[in-house]
Coordinates of C-alpha atoms and ligand atoms in Angstrom, one line a residue:
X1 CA 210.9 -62.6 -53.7
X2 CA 208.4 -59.9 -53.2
X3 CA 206.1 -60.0 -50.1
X4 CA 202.8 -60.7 -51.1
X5 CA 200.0 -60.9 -48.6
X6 CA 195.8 -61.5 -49.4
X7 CA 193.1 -60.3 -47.6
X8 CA 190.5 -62.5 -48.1
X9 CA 186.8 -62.3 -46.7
X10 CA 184.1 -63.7 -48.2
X11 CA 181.4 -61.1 -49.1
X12 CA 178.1 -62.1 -47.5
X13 CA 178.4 -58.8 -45.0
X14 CA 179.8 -55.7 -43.7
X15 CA 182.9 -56.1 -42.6
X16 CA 183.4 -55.5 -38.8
X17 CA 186.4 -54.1 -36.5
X18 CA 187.7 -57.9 -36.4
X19 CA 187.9 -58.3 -40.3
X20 CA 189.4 -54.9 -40.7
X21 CA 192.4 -56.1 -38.1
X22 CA 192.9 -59.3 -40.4
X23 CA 193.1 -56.7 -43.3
X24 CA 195.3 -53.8 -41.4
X25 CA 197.4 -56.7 -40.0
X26 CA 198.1 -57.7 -43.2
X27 CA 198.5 -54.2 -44.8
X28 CA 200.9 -53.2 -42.5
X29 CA 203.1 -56.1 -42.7
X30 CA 203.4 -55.2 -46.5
X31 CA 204.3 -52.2 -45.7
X32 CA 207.1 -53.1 -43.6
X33 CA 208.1 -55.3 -46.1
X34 CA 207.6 -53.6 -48.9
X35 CA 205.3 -56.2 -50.2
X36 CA 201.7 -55.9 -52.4
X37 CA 198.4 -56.5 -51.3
X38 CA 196.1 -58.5 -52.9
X39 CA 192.3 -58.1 -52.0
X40 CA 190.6 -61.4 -52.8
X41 CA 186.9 -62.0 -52.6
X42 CA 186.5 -65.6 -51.1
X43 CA 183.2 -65.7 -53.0
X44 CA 182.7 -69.4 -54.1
X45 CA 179.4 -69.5 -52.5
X46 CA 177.2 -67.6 -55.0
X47 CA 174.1 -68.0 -53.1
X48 CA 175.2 -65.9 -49.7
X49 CA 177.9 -63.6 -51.9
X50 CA 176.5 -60.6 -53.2
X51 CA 178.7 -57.6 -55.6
X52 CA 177.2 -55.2 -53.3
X53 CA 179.3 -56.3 -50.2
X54 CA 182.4 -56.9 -52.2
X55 CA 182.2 -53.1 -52.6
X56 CA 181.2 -51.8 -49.7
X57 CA 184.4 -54.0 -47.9
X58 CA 186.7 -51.8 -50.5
X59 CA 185.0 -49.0 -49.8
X60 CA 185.3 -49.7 -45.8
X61 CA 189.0 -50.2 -46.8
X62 CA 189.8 -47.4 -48.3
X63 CA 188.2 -45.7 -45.6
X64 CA 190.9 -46.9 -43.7
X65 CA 193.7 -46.2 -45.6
X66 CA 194.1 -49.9 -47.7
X67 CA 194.3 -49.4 -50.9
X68 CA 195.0 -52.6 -52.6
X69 CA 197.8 -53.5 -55.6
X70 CA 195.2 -56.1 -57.0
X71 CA 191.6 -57.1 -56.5
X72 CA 190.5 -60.9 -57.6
X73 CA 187.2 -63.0 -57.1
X74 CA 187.1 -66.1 -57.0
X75 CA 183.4 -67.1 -58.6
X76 CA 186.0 -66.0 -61.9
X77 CA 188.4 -68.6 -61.5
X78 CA 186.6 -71.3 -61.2
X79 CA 188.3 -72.9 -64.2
X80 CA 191.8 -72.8 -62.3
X81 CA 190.1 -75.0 -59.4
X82 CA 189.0 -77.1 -62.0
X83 CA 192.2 -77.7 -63.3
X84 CA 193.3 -78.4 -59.8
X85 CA 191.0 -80.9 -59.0
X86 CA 191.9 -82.8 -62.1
X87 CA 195.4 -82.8 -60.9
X88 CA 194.7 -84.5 -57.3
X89 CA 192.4 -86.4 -59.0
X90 CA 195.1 -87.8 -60.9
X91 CA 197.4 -87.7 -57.8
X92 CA 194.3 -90.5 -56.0
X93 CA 193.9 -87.9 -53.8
X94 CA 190.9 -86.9 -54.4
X95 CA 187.6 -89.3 -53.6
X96 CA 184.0 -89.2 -54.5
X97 CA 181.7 -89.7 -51.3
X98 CA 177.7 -90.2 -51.5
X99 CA 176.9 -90.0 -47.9
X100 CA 174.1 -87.8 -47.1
X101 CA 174.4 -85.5 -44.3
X102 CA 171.8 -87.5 -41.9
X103 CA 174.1 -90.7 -42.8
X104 CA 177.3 -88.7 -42.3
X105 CA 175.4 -87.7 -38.9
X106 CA 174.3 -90.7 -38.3
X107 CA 178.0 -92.4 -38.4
X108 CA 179.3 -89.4 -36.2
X109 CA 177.1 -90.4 -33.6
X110 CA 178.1 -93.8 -33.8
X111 CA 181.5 -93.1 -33.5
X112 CA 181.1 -90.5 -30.0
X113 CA 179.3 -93.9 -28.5
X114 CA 182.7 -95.9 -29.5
X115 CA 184.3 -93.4 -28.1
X116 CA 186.6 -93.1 -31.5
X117 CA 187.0 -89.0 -32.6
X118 CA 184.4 -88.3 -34.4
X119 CA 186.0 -88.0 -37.8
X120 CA 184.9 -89.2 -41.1
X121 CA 185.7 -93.1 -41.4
X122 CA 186.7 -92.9 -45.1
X123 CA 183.9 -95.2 -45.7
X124 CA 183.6 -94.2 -49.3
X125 CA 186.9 -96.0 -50.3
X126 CA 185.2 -99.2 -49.6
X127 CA 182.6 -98.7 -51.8
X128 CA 182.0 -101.4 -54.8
X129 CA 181.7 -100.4 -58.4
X130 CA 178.0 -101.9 -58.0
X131 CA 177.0 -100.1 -54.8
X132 CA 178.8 -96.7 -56.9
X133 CA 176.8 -97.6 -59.8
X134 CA 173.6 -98.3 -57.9
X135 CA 174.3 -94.7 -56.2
X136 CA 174.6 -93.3 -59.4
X137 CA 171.2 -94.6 -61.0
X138 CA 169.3 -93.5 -58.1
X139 CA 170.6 -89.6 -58.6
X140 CA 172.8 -89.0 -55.9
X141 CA 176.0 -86.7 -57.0
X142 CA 179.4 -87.3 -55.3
X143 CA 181.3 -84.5 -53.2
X144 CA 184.7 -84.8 -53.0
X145 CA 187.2 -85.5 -50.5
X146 CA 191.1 -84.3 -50.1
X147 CA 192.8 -87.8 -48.9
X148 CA 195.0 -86.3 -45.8
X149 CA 198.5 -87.8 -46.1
X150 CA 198.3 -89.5 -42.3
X151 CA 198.7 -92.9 -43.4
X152 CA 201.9 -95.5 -44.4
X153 CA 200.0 -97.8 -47.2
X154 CA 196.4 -98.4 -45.9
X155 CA 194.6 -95.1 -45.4
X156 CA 191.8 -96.8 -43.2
X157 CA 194.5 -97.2 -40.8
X158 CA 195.6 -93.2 -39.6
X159 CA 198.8 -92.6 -37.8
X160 CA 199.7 -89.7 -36.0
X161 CA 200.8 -87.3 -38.8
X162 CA 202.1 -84.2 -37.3
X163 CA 202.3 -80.6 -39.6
X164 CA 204.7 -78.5 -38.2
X165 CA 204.9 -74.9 -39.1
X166 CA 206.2 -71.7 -37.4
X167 CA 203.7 -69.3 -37.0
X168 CA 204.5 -65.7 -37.3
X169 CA 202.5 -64.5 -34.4
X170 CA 202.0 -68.2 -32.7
X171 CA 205.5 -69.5 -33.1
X172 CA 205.9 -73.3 -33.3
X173 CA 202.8 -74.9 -34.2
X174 CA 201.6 -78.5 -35.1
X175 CA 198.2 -79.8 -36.6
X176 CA 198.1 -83.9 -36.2
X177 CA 196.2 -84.8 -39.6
X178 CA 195.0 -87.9 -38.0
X179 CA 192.4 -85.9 -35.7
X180 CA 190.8 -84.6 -39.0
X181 CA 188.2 -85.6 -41.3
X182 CA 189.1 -85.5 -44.5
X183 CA 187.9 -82.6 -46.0
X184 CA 185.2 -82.0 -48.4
X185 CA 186.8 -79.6 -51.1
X186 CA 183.5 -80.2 -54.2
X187 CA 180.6 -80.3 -53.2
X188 CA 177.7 -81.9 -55.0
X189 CA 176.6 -79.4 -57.1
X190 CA 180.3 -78.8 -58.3
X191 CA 180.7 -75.6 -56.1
X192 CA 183.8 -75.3 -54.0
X193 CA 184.0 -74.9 -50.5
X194 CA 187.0 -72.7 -49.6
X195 CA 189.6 -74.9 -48.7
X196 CA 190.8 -75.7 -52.0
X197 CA 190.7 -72.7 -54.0
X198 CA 192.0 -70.5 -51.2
X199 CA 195.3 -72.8 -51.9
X200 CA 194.9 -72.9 -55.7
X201 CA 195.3 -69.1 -55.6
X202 CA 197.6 -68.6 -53.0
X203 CA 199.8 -70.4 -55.0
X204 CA 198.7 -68.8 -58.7
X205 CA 199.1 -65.4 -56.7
X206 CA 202.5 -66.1 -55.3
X207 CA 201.2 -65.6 -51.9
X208 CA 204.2 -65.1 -49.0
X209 CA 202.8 -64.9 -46.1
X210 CA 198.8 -66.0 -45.2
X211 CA 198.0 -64.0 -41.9
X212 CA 194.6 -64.8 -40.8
X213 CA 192.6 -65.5 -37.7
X214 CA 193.7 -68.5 -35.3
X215 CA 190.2 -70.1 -36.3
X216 CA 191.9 -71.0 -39.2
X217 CA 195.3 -72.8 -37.9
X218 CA 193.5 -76.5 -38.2
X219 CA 193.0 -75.6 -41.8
X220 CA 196.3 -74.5 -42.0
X221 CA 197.3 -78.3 -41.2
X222 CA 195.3 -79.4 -44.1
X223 CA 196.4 -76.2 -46.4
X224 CA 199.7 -77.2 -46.0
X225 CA 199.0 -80.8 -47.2
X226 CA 197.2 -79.7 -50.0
X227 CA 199.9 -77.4 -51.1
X228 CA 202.1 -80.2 -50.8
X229 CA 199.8 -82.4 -53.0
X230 CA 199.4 -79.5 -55.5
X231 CA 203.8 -80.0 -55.5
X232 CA 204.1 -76.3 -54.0
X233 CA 205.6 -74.2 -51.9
X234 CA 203.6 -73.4 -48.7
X235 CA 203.7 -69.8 -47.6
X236 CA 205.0 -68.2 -44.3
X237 CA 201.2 -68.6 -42.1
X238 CA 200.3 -66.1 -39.2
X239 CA 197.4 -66.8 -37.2
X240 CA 196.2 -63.6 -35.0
X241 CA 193.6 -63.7 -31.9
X242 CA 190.6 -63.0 -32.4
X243 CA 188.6 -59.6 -30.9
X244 CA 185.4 -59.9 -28.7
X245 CA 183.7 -57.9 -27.0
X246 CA 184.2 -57.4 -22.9
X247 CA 181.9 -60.1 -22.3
X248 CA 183.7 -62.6 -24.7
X249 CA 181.3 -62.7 -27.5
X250 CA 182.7 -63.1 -31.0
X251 CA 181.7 -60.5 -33.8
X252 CA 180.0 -61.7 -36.7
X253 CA 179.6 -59.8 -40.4
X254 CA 176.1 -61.2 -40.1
X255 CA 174.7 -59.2 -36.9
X256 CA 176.5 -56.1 -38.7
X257 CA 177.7 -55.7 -35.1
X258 CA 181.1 -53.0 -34.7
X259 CA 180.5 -52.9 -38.6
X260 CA 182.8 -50.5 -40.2
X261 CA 180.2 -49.0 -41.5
X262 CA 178.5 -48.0 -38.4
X263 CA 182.1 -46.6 -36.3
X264 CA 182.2 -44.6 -39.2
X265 CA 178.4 -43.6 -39.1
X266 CA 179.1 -42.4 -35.6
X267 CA 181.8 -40.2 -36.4
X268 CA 184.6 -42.8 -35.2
X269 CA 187.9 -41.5 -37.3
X270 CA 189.5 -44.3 -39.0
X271 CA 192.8 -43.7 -37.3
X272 CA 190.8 -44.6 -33.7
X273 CA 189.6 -47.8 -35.5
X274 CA 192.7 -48.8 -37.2
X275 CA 195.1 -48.1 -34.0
X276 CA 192.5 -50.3 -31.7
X277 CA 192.1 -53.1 -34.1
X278 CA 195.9 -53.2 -34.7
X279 CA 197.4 -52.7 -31.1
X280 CA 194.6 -54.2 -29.0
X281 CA 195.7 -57.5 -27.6
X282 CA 199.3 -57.1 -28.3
X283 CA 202.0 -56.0 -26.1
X284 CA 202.3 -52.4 -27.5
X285 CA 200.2 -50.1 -25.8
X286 CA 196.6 -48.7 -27.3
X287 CA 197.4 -45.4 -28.1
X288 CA 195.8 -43.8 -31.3
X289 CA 198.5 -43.5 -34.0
X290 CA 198.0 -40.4 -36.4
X291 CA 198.5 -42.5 -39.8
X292 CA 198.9 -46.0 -40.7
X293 CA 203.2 -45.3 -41.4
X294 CA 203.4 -44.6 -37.4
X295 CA 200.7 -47.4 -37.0
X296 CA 203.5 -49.7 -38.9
X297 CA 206.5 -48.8 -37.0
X298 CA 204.0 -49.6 -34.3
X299 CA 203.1 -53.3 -35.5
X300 CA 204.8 -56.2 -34.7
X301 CA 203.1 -59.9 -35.4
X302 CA 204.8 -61.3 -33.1
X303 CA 204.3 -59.6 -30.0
X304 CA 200.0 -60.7 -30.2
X305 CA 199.0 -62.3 -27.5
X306 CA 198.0 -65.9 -28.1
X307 CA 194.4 -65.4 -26.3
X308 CA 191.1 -63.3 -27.4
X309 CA 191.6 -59.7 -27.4
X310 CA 188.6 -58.0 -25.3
X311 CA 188.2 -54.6 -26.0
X312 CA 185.1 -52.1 -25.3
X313 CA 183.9 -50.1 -27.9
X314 CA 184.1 -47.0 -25.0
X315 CA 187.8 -47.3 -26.0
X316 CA 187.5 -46.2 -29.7
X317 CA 185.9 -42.5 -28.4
X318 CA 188.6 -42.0 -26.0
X319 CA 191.2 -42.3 -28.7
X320 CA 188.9 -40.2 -30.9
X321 CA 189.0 -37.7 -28.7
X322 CA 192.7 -37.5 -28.4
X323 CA 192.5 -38.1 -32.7
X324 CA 190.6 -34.7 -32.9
X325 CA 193.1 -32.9 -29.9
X326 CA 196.1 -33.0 -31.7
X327 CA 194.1 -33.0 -35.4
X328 CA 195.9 -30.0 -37.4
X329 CA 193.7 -27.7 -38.8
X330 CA 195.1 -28.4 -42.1
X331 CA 193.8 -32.0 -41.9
X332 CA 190.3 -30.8 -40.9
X333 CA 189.7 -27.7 -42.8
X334 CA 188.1 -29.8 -45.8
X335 CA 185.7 -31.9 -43.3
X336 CA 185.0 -28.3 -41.7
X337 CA 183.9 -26.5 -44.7
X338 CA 181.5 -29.5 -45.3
X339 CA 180.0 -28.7 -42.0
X340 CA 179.7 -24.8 -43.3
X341 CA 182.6 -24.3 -41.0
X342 CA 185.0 -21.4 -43.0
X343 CA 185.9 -18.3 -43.5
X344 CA 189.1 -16.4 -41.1
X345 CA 187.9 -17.8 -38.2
X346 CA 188.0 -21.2 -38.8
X347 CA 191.3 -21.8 -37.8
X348 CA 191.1 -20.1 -34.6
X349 CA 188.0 -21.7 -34.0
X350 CA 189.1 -25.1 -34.6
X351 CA 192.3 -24.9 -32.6
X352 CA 190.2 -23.5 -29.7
X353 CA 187.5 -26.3 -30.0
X354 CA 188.9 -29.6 -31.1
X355 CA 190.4 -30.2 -27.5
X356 CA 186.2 -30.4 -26.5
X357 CA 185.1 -32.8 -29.2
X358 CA 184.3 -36.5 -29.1
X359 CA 183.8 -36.2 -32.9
X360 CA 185.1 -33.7 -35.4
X361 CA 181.1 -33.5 -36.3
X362 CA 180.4 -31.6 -32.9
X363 CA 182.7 -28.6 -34.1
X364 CA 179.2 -27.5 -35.7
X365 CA 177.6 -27.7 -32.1
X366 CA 180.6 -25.0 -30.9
X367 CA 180.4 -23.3 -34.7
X368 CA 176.5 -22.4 -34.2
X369 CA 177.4 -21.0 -30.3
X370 CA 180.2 -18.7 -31.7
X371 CA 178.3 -17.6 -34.5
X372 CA 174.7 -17.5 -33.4
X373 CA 175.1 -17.7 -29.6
X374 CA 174.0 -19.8 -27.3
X375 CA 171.2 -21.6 -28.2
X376 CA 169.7 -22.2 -25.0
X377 CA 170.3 -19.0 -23.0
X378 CA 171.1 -19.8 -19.6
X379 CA 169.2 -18.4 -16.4
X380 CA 170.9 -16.7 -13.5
X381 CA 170.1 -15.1 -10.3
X382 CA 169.9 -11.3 -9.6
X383 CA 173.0 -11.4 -8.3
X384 CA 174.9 -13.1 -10.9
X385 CA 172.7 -10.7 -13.5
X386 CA 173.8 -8.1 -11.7
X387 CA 177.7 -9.6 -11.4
X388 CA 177.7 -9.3 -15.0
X389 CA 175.9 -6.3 -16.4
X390 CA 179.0 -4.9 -14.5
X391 CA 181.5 -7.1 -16.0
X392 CA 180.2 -6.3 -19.7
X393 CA 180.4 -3.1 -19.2
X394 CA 184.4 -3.3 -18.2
X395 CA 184.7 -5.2 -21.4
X396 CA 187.8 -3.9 -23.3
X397 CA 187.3 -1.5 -26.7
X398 CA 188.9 -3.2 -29.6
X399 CA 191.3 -3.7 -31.0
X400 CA 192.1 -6.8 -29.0
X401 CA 195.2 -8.1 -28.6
X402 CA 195.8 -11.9 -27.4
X403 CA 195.6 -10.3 -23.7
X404 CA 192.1 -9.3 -23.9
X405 CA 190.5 -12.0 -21.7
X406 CA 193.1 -11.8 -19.2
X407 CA 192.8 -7.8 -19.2
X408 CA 189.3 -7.7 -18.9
X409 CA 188.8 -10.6 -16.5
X410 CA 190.9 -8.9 -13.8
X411 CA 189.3 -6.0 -14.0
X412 CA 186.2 -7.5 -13.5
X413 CA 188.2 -9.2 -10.2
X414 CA 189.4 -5.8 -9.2
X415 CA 185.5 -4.1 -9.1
X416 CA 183.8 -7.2 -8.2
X417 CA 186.1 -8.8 -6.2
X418 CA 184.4 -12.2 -7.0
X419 CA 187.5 -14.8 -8.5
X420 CA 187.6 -18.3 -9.3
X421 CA 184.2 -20.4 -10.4
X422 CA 182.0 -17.6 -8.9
X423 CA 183.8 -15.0 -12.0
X424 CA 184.1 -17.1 -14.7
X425 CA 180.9 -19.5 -14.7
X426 CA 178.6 -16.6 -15.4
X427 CA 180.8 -15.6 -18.0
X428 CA 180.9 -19.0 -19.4
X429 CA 176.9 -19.4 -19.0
X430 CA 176.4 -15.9 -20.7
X431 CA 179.2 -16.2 -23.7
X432 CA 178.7 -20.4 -24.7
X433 CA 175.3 -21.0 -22.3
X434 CA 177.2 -24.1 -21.1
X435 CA 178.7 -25.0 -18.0
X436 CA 181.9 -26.6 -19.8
X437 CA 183.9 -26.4 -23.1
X438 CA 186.6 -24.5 -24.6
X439 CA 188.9 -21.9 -23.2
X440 CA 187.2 -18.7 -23.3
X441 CA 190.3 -16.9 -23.6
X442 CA 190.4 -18.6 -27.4
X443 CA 186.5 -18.0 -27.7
X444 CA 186.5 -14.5 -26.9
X445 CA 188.4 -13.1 -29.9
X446 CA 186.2 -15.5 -32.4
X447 CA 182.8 -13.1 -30.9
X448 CA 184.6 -9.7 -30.8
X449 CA 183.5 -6.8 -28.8
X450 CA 180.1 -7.0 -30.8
X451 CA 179.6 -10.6 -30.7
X452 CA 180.4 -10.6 -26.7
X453 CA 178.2 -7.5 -26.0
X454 CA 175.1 -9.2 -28.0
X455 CA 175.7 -12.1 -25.7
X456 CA 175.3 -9.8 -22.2
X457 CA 172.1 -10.8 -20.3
Ligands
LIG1 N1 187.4 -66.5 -46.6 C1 188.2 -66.9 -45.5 C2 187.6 -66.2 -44.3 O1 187.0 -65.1 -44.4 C3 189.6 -66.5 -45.7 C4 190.6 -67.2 -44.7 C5 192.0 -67.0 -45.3 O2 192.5 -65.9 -45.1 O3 192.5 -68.0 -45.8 O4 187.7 -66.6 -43.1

């Protein structure tokens, strides 16, 4: 059977650095496995879903290197939930409720001070045809409830009903379907909440393997009985931790916090984000992998920790930075000439910069010093003007060879006798006009004898 994995958000956001390690979790397990992807927009709830976000998560996606076999939303299925719901209805597993949510609140409260769990009583069973009708005729609508299977005969008497599954990251893991409610799957409108239809498709999809956040292994106790009620197959379930930030806090689509989006709006490469949302809170070690096959070889479910995974957004520039050290120029030439970056020297230039950049963006910072000169010219002392009207004027004729700053820098030793930070920070203040950056041995053949002598102070 082919693997077949989902990623399934619902659209009502940008999709953050947590969503996109539910997606690239699941991308690289197909991968491994050979398997498809299926993007599937969890969009049942038409008044928070919006087209616009569905696209901008693809977008995001393909940003990061996911480019899915299929795309599916649910607000155009709706008639294969129906037929679903006719079948359970059929089964007597599915029950109309007219509680209100102050009664339903109300009954909760009741039920803390009786110290029972606070789950839903199944009060609606006991309902009379008169006090349905009499619902009926004043207006109310029924939602509907699943039935959970945690019963022998009566099901106002729940017993202990364990589901048992093993987890692909969590290993062993059991949901006791007498500690839940059971849960709403219509609501009154008709609309769906996404219990039911994420089943209904899982199955219609021939979904493997669900891997999702752990805030979703109690639904995967009541998943499982549904797909059981529905006579299926459940699928192989992987619940991975969660990220927060370094103080603990969850992310949300809704603050647009981390947002994919914005990493990418400050010149984060989607290799930094991919290898920190994959290998953060795992046993491998974060290290930025240069494409998503080395991420794969990389990525093991099983070896995710069972608690959060805190990470600092600091980290995603330090594996930027080693991202842009090793970037070949072939892979940046395209990005360069964007930046007006070309020509012969743009390959020397970039393998003599990209060990200084936190983002491939500041190559035009370097780029406007090489081809302009410095734009803030530097002051110095008499004596360090002095220092190096006599070092220009030792500066070799052309043509260079890839000796030149050597040569001409122990000259300058030999006449001067200054060595160390007291030679070359003058020269680096007169050639970049900053105080750190890229070899100037690589610089000085990008300015030529021209370029270097326009640069003396
Ligand atoms: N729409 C659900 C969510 O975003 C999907 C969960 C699942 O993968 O089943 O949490």
């Amino acid at each position: 059977m082919t693997v077949t994995v989902r990623f399934a958000p619902s659209p009502t956001g940008r999709i953050h650095i947590g969503n996109a390690r539910t997606a690239l979790f699941n991308w690289l397990f197909a991968m491994n496995n050979k398997g498809r992807f299926i993007q599937r927009f969890d969009d049942t709830d038409i008044a928070r879903s919006k087209q616009e976000f569905a696209d901008s998560i693809l977008y995001d996606l393909h940003w990061l290197g996911i480019f899915p076999d299929a795309t599916e939303y649910q607000s155009r299925r709706v008639d294969i939930y129906d037929a679903a719901v006719e079948r359970l209805k059929a089964a007597r597993v599915l029950y109309a409720c007219y509680e209100t949510p102050e009664e339903l609140d109300l009954r909760r409260k009741v039920r803390r001070t009786r110290g029972l769990p606070p789950v839903y009583g199944r009060e609606a069973l006991t309902l009379t045809p008169e006090q349905v009708a009499e619902y009926q005729s004043d207006g109310r609508k029924p939602h509907w409830r699943f039935l959970l299977p945690n019963f022998t005969s009566d099901p106002l008497q729940p017993e202990r009903t364990e589901v048992h599954w093993n987890d692909l990251v969590r290993g062993e893991e059991t949901v006791d379907l007498a500690s839940l409610s059971d849960p709403v799957l219509v609501r009154e409108d008709g609309t769906y909440l996404y219990t039911l239809p994420s089943v209904v498709d899982d199955i219609e999809m021939g979904v493997t393997h669900v891997i999702r956040g752990d805030d979703h292994v109690t639904n995967t106790g009541v998943q499982i009985a549904l797909f059981q009620a529905l006579e299926a197959e459940p699928p192989v379930f992987g619940h991975h931790n969660l990220l927060t930030t370094v103080s603990g806090e969850g992310l949300s689509k809704r603050t647009g916090a981390l947002s994919i989006e914005s990493l990418r709006g400050d010149g984060i490469e989607p290799m930094a984000v991919a290898s920190l949302a994959v290998l953060v809170g795992t046993s491998e070690n974060v290290a930025a992998a240069h494409d998503l096959a080395e991420l794969a070889s990389h990525f093991d479910p099983a070896a995710t920790s069972k608690s959060a995974a805190k990470f600092d957004p600091d980290e995603l520039f330090v594996l930027n930075r080693t991202l842009m050290h090793h970037m070949p120029f072939a892979e940046a030439r395209d990005r360069l000439i964007v930046l007006g970056i070309s020509g012969d020297r743009a390959e020397p230039f970039w393998l003599a910069v990209r060990g200084n950049l936190d983002r491939l963006a500041d190559a035009v910072v370097w780029w406007r010093i090489v081809d302009q000169g410095p734009q803030e010219p530097a002051e110095f002392s008499g004596e360090d003007r002095d220092f190096l009207h006599q070092a220009f004027d030792l500066l070799p004729e052309e043509p260079w060879n890839g000796t030149v700053w050597k040569d001409w820098t122990g000259k300058i030793r030999e006449a001067t006798g200054r060595k160390g930070k007291a030679l070359f920070m003058p020269l680096r203040l007169a050639l970049t006009g900053q105080p750190s950056g890229p070899e100037l041995a690589d610089l000085l053949p990008l300015l030529g004898r021209e370029g270097t002598m326009a640069r003396r102070p």
